[in-house]
XYZ file of C-alpha atoms in Angstrom:
641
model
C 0.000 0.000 0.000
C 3.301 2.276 0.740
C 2.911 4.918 -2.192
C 4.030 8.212 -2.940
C 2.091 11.602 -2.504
C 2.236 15.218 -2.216
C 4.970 17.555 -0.847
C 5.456 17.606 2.515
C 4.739 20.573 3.885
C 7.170 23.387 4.298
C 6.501 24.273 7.620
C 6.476 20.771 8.111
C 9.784 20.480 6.433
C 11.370 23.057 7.909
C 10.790 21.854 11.415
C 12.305 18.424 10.610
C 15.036 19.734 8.783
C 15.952 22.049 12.253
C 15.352 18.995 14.210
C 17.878 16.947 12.139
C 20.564 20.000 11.913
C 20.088 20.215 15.774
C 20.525 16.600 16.984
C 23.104 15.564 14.585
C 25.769 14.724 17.015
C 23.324 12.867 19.367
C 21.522 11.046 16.681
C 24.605 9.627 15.011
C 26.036 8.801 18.311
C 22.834 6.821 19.159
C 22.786 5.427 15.754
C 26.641 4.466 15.828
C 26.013 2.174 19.467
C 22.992 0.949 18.250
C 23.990 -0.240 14.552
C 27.178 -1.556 16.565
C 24.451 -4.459 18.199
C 22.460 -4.393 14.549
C 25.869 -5.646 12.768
C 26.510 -8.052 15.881
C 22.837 -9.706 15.412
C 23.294 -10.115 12.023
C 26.335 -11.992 11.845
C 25.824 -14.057 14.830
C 21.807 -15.648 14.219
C 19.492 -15.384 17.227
C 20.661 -13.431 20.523
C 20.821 -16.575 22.991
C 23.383 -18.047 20.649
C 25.810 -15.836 22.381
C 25.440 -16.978 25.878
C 27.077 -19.419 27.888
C 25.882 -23.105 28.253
C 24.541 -22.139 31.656
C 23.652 -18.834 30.650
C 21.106 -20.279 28.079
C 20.153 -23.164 30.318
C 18.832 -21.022 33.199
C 16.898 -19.128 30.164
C 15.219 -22.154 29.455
C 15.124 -24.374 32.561
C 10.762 -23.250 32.935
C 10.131 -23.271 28.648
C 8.052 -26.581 27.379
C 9.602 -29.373 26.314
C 8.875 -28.148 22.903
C 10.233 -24.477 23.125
C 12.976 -25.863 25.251
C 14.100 -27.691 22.443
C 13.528 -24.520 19.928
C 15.828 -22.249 22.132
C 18.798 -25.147 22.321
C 19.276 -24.396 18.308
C 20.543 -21.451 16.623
C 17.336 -21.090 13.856
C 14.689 -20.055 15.825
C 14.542 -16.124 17.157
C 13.088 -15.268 20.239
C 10.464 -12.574 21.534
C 9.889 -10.788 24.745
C 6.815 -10.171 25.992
C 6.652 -7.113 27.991
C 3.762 -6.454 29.525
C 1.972 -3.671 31.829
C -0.854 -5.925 32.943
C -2.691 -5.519 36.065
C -6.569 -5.375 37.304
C -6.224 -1.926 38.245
C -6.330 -0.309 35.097
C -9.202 -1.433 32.933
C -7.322 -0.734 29.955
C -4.819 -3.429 30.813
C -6.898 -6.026 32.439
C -7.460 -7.681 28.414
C -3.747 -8.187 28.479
C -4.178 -11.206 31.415
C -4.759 -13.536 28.377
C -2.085 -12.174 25.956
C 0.935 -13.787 26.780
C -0.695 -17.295 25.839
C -2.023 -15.895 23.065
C 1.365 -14.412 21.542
C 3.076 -17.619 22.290
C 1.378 -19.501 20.479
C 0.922 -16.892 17.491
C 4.667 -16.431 17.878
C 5.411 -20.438 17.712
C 3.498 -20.766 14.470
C 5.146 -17.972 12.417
C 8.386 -19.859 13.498
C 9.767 -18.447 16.813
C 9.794 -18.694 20.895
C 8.114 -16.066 23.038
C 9.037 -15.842 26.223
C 7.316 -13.734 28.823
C 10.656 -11.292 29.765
C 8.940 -9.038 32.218
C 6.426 -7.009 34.290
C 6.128 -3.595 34.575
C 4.327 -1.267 37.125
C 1.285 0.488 35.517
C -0.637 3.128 37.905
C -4.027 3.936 37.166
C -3.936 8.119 37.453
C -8.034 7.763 37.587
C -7.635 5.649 41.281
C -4.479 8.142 42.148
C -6.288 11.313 41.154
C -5.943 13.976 43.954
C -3.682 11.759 46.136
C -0.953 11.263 47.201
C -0.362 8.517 45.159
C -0.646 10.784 41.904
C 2.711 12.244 42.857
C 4.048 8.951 41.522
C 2.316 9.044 38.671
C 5.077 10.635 36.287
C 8.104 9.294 38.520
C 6.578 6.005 37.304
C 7.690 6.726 33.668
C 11.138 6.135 34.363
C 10.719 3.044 36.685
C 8.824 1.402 33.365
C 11.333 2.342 31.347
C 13.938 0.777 33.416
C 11.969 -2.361 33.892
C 11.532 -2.270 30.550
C 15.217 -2.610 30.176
C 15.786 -5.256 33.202
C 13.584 -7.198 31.104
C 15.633 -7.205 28.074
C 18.742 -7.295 29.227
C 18.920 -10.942 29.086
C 20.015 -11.300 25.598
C 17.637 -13.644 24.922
C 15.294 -12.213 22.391
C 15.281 -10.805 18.663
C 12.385 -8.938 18.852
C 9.973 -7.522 21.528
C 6.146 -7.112 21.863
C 5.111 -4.205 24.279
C 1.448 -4.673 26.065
C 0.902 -1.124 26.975
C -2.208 1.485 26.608
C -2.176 4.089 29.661
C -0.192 7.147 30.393
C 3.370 7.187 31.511
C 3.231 3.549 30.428
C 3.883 3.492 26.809
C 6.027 6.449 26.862
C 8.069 4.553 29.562
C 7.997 1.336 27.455
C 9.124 2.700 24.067
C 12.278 4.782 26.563
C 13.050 0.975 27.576
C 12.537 -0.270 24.106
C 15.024 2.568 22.740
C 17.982 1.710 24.577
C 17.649 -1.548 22.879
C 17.283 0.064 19.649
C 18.632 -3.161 17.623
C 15.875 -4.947 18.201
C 12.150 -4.545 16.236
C 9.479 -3.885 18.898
C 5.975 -3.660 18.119
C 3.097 -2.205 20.483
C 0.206 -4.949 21.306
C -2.871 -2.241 21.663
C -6.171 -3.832 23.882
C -8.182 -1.432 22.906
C -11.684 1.071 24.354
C -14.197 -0.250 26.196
C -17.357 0.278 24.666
C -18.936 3.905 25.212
C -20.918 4.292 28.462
C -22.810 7.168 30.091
C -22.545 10.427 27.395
C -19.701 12.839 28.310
C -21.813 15.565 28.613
C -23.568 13.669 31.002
C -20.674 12.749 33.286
C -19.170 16.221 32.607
C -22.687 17.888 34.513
C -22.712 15.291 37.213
C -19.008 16.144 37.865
C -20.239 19.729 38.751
C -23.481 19.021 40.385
C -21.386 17.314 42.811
C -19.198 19.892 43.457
C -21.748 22.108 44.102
C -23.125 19.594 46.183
C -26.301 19.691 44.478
C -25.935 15.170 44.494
C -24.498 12.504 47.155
C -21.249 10.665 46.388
C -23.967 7.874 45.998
C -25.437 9.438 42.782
C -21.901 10.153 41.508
C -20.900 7.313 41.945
C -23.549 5.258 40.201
C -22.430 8.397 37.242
C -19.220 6.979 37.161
C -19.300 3.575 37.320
C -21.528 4.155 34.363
C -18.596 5.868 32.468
C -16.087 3.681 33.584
C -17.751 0.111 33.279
C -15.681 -2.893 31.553
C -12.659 -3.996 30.610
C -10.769 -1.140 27.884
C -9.370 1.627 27.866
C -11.236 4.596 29.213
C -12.993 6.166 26.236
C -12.893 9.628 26.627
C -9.549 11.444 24.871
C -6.712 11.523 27.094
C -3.209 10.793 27.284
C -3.959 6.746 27.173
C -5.956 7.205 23.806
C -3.543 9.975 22.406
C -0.829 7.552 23.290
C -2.515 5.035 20.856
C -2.726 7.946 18.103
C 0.841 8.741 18.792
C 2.011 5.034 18.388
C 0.113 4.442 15.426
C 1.643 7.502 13.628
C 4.529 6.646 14.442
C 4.435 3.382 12.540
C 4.497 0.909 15.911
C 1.018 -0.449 15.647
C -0.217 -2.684 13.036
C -2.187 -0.399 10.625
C -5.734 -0.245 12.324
C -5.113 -1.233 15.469
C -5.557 0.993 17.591
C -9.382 1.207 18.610
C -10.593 -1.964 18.295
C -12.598 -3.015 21.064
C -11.872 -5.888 23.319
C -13.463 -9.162 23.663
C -13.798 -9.385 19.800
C -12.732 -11.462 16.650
C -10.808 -8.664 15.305
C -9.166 -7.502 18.404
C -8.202 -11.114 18.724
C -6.752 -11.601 14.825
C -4.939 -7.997 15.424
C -3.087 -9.455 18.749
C -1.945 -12.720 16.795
C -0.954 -10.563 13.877
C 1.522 -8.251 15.745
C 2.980 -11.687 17.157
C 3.490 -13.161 13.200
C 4.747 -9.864 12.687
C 7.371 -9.236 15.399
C 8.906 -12.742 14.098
C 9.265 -11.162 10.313
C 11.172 -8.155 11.050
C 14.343 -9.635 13.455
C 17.522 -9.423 12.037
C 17.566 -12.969 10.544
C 14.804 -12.032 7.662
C 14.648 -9.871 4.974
C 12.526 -7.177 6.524
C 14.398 -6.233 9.857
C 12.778 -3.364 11.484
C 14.871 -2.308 14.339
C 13.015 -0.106 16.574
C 15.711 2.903 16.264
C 15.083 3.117 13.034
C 11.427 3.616 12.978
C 11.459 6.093 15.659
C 13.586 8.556 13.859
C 13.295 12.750 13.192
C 10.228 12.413 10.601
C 8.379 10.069 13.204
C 8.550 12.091 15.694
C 6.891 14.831 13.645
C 4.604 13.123 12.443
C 3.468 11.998 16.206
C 3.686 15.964 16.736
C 1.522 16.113 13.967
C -1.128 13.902 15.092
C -1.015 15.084 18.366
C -1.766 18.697 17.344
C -4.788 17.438 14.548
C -6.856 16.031 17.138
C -6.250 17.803 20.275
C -4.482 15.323 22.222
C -3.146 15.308 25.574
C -0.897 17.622 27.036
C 0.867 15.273 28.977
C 2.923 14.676 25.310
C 4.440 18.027 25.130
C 7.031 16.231 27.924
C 6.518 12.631 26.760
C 6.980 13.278 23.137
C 10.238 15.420 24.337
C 11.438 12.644 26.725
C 10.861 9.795 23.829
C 13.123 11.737 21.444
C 15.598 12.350 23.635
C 15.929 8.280 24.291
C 15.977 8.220 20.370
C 19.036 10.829 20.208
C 17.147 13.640 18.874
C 16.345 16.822 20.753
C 12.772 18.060 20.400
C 11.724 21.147 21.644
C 8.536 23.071 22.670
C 9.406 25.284 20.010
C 8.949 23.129 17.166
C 5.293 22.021 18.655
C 4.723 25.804 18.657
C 5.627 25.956 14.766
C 3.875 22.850 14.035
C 1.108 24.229 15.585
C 0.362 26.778 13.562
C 0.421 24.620 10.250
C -1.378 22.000 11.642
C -5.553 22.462 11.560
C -7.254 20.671 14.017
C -9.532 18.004 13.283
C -11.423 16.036 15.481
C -13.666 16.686 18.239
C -13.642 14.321 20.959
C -14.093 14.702 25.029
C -13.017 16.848 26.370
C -12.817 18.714 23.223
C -16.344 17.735 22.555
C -18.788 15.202 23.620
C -17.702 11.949 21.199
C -15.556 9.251 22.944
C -12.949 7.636 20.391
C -15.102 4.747 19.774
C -17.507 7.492 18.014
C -14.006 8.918 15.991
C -13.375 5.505 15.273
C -16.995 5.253 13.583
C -16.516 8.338 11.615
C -13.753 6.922 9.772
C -10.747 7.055 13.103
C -7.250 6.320 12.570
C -7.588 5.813 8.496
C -9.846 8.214 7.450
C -6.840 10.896 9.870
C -3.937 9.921 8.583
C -5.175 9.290 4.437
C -6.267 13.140 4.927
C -3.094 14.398 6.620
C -1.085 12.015 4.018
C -2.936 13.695 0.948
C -2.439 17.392 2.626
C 1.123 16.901 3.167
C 1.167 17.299 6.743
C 2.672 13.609 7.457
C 5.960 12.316 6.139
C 5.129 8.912 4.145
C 8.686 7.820 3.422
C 9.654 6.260 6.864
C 10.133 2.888 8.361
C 7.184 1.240 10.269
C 6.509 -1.742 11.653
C 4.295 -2.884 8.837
C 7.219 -2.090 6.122
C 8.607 0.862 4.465
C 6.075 3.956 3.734
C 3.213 5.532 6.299
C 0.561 4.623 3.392
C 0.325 1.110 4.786
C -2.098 2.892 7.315
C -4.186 3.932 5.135
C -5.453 0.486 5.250
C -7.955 -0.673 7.775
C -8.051 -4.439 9.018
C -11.382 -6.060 8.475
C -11.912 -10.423 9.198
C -12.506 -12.054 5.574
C -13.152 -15.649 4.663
C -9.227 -14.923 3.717
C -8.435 -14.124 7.006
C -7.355 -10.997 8.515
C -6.781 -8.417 5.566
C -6.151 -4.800 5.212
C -9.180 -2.866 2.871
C -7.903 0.233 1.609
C -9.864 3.635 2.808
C -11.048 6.846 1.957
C -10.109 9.268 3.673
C -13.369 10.247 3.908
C -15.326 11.231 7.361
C -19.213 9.653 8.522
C -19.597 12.283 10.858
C -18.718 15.843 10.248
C -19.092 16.899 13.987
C -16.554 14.342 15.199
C -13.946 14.122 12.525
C -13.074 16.944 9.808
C -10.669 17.354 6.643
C -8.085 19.293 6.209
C -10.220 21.411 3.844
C -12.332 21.875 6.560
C -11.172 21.987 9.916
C -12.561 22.418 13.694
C -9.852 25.470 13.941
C -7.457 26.383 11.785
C -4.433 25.665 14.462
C -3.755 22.745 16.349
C -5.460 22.082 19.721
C -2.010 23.051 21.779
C -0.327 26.166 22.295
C 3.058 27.430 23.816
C 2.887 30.747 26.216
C 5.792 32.797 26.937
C 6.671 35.737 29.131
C 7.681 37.398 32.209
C 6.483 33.904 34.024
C 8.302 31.474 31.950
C 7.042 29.026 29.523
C 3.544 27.334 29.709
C 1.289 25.117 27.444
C -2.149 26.058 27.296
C -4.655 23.187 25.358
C -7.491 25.394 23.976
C -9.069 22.712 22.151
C -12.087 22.580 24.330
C -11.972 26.254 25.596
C -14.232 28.974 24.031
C -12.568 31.678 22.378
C -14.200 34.398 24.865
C -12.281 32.453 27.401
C -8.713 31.892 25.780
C -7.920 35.773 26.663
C -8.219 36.783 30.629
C -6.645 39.172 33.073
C -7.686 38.898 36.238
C -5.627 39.543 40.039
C -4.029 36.470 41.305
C -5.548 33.841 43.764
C -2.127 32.110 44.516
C -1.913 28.719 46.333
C 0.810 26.231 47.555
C -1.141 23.025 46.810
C -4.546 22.239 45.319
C -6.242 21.270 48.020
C -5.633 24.795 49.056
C -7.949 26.205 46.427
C -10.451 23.385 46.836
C -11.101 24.640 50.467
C -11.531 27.778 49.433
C -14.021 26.763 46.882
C -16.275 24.907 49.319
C -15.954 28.023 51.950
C -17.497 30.186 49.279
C -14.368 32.514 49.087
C -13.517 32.406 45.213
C -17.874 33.113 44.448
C -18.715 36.601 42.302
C -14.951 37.328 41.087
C -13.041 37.041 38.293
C -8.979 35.466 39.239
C -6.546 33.672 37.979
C -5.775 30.453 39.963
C -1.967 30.394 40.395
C -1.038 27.016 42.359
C 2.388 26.069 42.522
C 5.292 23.982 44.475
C 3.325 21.341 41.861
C 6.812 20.405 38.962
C 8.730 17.541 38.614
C 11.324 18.733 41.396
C 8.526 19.864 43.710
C 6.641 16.719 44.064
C 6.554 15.018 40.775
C 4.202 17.182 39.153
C 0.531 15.441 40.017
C -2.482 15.719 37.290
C -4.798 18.744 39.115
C -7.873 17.366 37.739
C -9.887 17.771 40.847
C -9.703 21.546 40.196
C -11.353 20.889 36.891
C -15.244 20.430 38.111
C -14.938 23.669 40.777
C -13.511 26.466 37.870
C -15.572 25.256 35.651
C -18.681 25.445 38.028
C -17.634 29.253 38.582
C -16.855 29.572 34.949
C -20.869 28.874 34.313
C -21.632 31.431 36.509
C -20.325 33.984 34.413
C -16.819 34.645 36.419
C -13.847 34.458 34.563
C -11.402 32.517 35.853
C -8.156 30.212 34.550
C -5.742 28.354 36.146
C -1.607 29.133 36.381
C 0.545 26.257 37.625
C 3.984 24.149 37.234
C 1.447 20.944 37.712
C 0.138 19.023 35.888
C -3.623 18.769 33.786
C -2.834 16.220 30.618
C -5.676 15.291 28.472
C -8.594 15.242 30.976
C -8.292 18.989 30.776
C -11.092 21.310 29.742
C -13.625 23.915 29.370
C -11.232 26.026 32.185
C -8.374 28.125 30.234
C -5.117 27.181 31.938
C -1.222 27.457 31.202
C 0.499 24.166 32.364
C 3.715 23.011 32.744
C 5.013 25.991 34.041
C 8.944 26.298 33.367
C 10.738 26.919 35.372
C 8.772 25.514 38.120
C 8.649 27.541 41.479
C 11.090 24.686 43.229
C 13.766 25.400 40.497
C 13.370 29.192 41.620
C 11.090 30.013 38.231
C 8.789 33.426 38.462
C 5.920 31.527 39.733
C 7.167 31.452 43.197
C 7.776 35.672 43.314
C 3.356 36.007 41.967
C 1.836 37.853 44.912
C -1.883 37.936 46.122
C -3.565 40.461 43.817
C -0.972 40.475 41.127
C -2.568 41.364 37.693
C -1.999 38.476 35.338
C -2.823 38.233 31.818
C -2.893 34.852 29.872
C -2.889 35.181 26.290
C -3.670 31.934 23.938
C -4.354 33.716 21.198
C -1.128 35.386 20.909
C 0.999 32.838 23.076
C 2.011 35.433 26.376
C 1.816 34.984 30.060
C 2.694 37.675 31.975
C 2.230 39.334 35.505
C 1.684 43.079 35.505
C 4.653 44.760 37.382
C 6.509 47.577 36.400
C 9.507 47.039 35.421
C 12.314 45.614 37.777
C 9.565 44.575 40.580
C 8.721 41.036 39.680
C 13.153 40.465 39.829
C 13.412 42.334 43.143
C 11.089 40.166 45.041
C 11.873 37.426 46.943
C 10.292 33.827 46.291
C 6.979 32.897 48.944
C 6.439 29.197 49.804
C 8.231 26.267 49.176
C 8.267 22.507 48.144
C 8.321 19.939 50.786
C 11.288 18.800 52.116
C 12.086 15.241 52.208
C 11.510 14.609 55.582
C 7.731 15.975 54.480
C 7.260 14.009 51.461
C 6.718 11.121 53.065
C 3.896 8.227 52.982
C 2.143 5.973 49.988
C 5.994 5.289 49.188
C 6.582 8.863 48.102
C 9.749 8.823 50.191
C 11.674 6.283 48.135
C 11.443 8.754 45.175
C 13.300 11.222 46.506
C 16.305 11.008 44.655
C 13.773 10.968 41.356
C 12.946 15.041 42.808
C 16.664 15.936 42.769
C 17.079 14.185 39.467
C 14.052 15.581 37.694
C 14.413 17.812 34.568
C 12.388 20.441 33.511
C 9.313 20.469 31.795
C 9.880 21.316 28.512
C 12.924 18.423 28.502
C 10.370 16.193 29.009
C 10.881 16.453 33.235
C 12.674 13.140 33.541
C 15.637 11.675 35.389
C 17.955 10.345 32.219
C 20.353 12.162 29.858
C 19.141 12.223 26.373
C 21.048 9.217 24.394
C 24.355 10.280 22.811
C 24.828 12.916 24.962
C 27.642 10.822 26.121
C 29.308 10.867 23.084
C 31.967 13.010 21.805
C 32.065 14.770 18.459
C 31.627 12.531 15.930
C 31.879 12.955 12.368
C 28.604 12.937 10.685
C 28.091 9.618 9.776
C 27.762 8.220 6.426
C 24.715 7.031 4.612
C 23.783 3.232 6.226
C 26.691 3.293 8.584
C 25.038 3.486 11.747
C 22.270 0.436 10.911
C 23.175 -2.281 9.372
C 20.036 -2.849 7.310
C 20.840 0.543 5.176
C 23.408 -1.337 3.363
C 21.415 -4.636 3.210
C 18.023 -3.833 0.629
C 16.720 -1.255 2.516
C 16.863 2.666 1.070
């Protein structure tokens, strides 16, 4: 299906081209360690073959009779299963059956799966407003080292990543990455099927915190929403992490939102599995996973995120994937994408259809055919399913053949959910960047009305969220306009928790007719908004950013239409202040297990570096000579362009 098309667009062009000049060094360096493994697994057959006797025999000693016997000769690759499974997230809970599944998929198309690892998966719905939450994007860096305790065996070829939610697939492909040699493909589960309407559950959300209904009422509303096995089906960073992979050319073409429990979902899963065996190093299609997830990829995952509004959460996941890859993305280049880049879809809380309605209206095909035809997506790259992005124009449909991939339109069944290029929901994507005297913010306006994306308003200023919740429910924020600013909320503070439980109480005073938005080095991701808000706050108040000198009363003006966030001072003031507040100190932060992360505070980048503990990959290296064409993989030189 991989054909040609249009030219890309320049100011898509132009933003890879930067992103190529800028990460040179890093990227070649990267390249140069990984193709160093790529030419070692090509001479030498499967990985195992390299072990010891007892090295390979305590590999083995729990395998079948049958697979035991598989993984004592050198023909045979072998595939890691690494999987995020647990009963606390609904999204994962389909993944209990996979690994049997796989196996035995993996088995027939001529290889041994082996189940290589577990690794932690929080659900940020149970964690939301607790302490837990302050976990929540810690736990992207434990999963990606997991992910890499559970590879470092040696023993596999290839690797198939069960992951849906959150920090979890960012975390997994960061694993996957420093084991860039080896193909790895994403095994998707899929949305549960739509429950109680979003506007719906968006209303009961604020009756509640008006106390206008009992927690017993709300939560009959949300076990309504939230009901079976899937992914939660409203628009957040889970489902934009499915986009993102898809785009990105590490899900099978069509994938992505296919519910679980079905025949499709169930072909799909046993697909990936054939799959993962085709592309090792030992056939004629070896995909190694550094190789897809190169400078065009990750604009075209920039792309996507932009076109449908997706969760803010991948302005720093997006940043800390590319960085694992070598290449150094910046906010900078989402701004400029931004601007290029219409947005398309409507989908909660952008609007009130779930994915499984997007999906309907024509989902991940009907997107990327569009964005293909319009220029906005580079085709030529490396994917899983083989050289070229049109292979996703294809969706997978069950056939008296089999599983098969039916070319589509990109055409849309529903206007109000999914929109052409032609024709868009706004003319910019669904994200913007902020800059000023505060420092440098995202703001998703995807969902907010244009009356609200301009506001200044004195500051309410809070340490901690529950802070302004208090004040909610003692009636002190009623009949005035403000601008929330909470801080003491970043990565170094106290690992930057989701604020959603300041969602229902703004927007409750936003209906009233106040105007109101929300400052803060926190966190909001793609559960976000009606409320207008500038996130991610860098630098954040613990790293000494502007944040920590706003006073009570301090005239601040957010701008989304223009991109500025500033607080009115005259000149010199705001620099001649002292900072108010501060982050807890360690002997503080302290219960749900908070305390044996506090090395992951002192470690924590920024925001807009993707606010994670690791240096990007290559920035070890020294300065290399750019590299030649197919030096740094070995499959340049070996049939692939």
């Amino acid at each position: 299906m991989a054909r040609g098309g249009p030219a890309v667009n320049r100011t898509v062009q132009e933003v890879t081209e930067r992103l190529a000049e800028r990460s040179a060094r890093t990227r070649d360096v990267y390249l140069a360690r990984v193709g160093e493994a790529a030419r070692e697994a090509r001479r030498r057959g499967p990985a195992r073959t390299a072990l010891g006797c007892a090295n390979l025999a305590h590999g083995f000693a729990a395998c079948s009779p049958a697979d035991k016997l598989a993984l004592r000769g050198a023909e045979r690759p072998g595939v890691a299963i690494v999987s995020a499974y647990n009963d606390m997230l609904s999204a994962h809970q389909p993944y209990e059956t996979y690994p049997a599944i796989l196996k035995e998929a993996v088995r027939e198309a001529g290889g041994v799966a082996q189940f290589a690892g577990g690794v932690p998966a929080m659900c940020d719905g149970v964690t939301q407003g607790r302490a837990g939450m302050e976990l929540s994007l810690y736990s992207r860096e434990v999963i990606a080292m997991a992910t890499a305790i559970a590879l470092s065996h040696d023993m596999f070829d290839a690797s198939l990543l069960l992951g849906v939610c959150d920090k979890i697939v960012p975390g997994l492909l960061i694993g996957a990455l420093h084991f860039g040699h080896l193909p790895a493909i994403f095994v998707p589960a899929g949305p549960m099927p739509s429950g109680l309407p979003n506007k719906v559950k968006a209303r009961t959300r604020q009756l509640f915190a008006e106390g206008k209904i009992g927690r017993g009422e709300m939560l009959e509303a949300e076990a309504k929403s939230y009901h079976s096995p899937g992914t939660c089906t409203f628009y957040g960073t889970a489902n934009s992490n499915q986009v993102l992979m898809e785009v990105m050319g590490l899900h099978l073409p069509g994938s992505t939102f296919v519910n679980p429990g079905t025949e499709l979902r169930d072909a799909l899963t046993r697909s990936a599995a054939r799959r993962a065996v085709e592309i090792t190093a030992h056939g004629p299609e070896y995909t190694p996973v550094a190789e897809v997830v190169d400078e065009k990829a990750l604009v075209n995952a920039a792309v996507a995120l932009l076109a449908t509004g997706g969760s803010t959460n991948h302005t720093m996941h997006l940043v800390a994937i590319a960085a694992a890859a070598g290449v150094e993305l910046l906010w900078d280049d989402l701004a400029a994408l931004s601007k290029a880049v219409p947005l398309l879809t409507r989908m909660y809380p952008n609007g009130q259809a779930d994915v499984n309605h997007f999906h309907a209206a024509g989902g991940m095909q009907a997107l990327m055919g569009d964005l293909l035809d319009s220029g906005l997506l580079h085709e030529d790259v490396l994917t899983v399913a083989g050289r070229g992005l049109g292979h996703y124009r294809g969706a997978p449909a069950l056939t008296d053949r089999g599983l098969v991939w039916e070319e589509r339109a990109p055409v849309s069944a529903d206007l109000d959910v999914l929109r052409p290029v032609a024709d868009p929901f706004s003319a910019d994507g669904g994200i913007h960047m902020l800059s000023g005297n505060l420092g440098r913010a995202v703001s998703k306006v995807s969902a907010v009305k244009p009356e609200h994306q301009v506001i200044e308003a004195p500051a309410k200023v809070f340490d901690d969220q529950s802070e302004l919740l208090a004040a909610f429910e003692a009636g002190e924020l009623d009949g005035q306009d403000f601008v929330a600013v909470i801080r003491y909320q970043g990565p170094s503070a106290n690992g930057m928790p989701e604020l959603h439980k300041l969602t229902p109480p703004l927007a409750v005073l936003l209906d009233r007719g106040q105007r109101v938005a929300l400052i803060t080095d926190g966190r909001m991701s793609g559960a976000s908004g009606k409320v207008p808000a500038a996130i991610h706050l860098s630098p954040e108040a613990a790293d000494g950013g502007p944040i920590a000198l706003v006073r009570e009363g301090d005239r601040i003006r957010l701008d989304s239409a223009t991109g500025t966030l500033d607080v009115l001072l005259p000149d010199g003031e705001l620099a001649s202040r002292t900072p108010e507040g501060r982050p807890l100190r360690d002997d503080e932060w302290v219960g749900t297990g908070r305390e044996l992360f506090a090395a992951f505070r002192r470690a924590a980048g920024p925001a807009e570096r993707g606010a994670g503990i690791f240096a990007p990959s290559g920035a070890e290296g020294g300065g290399t000579d750019r590299l030649d064409a197919g030096a740094a993989l070995v499959l340049a030189g070996e049939g692939r362009a």
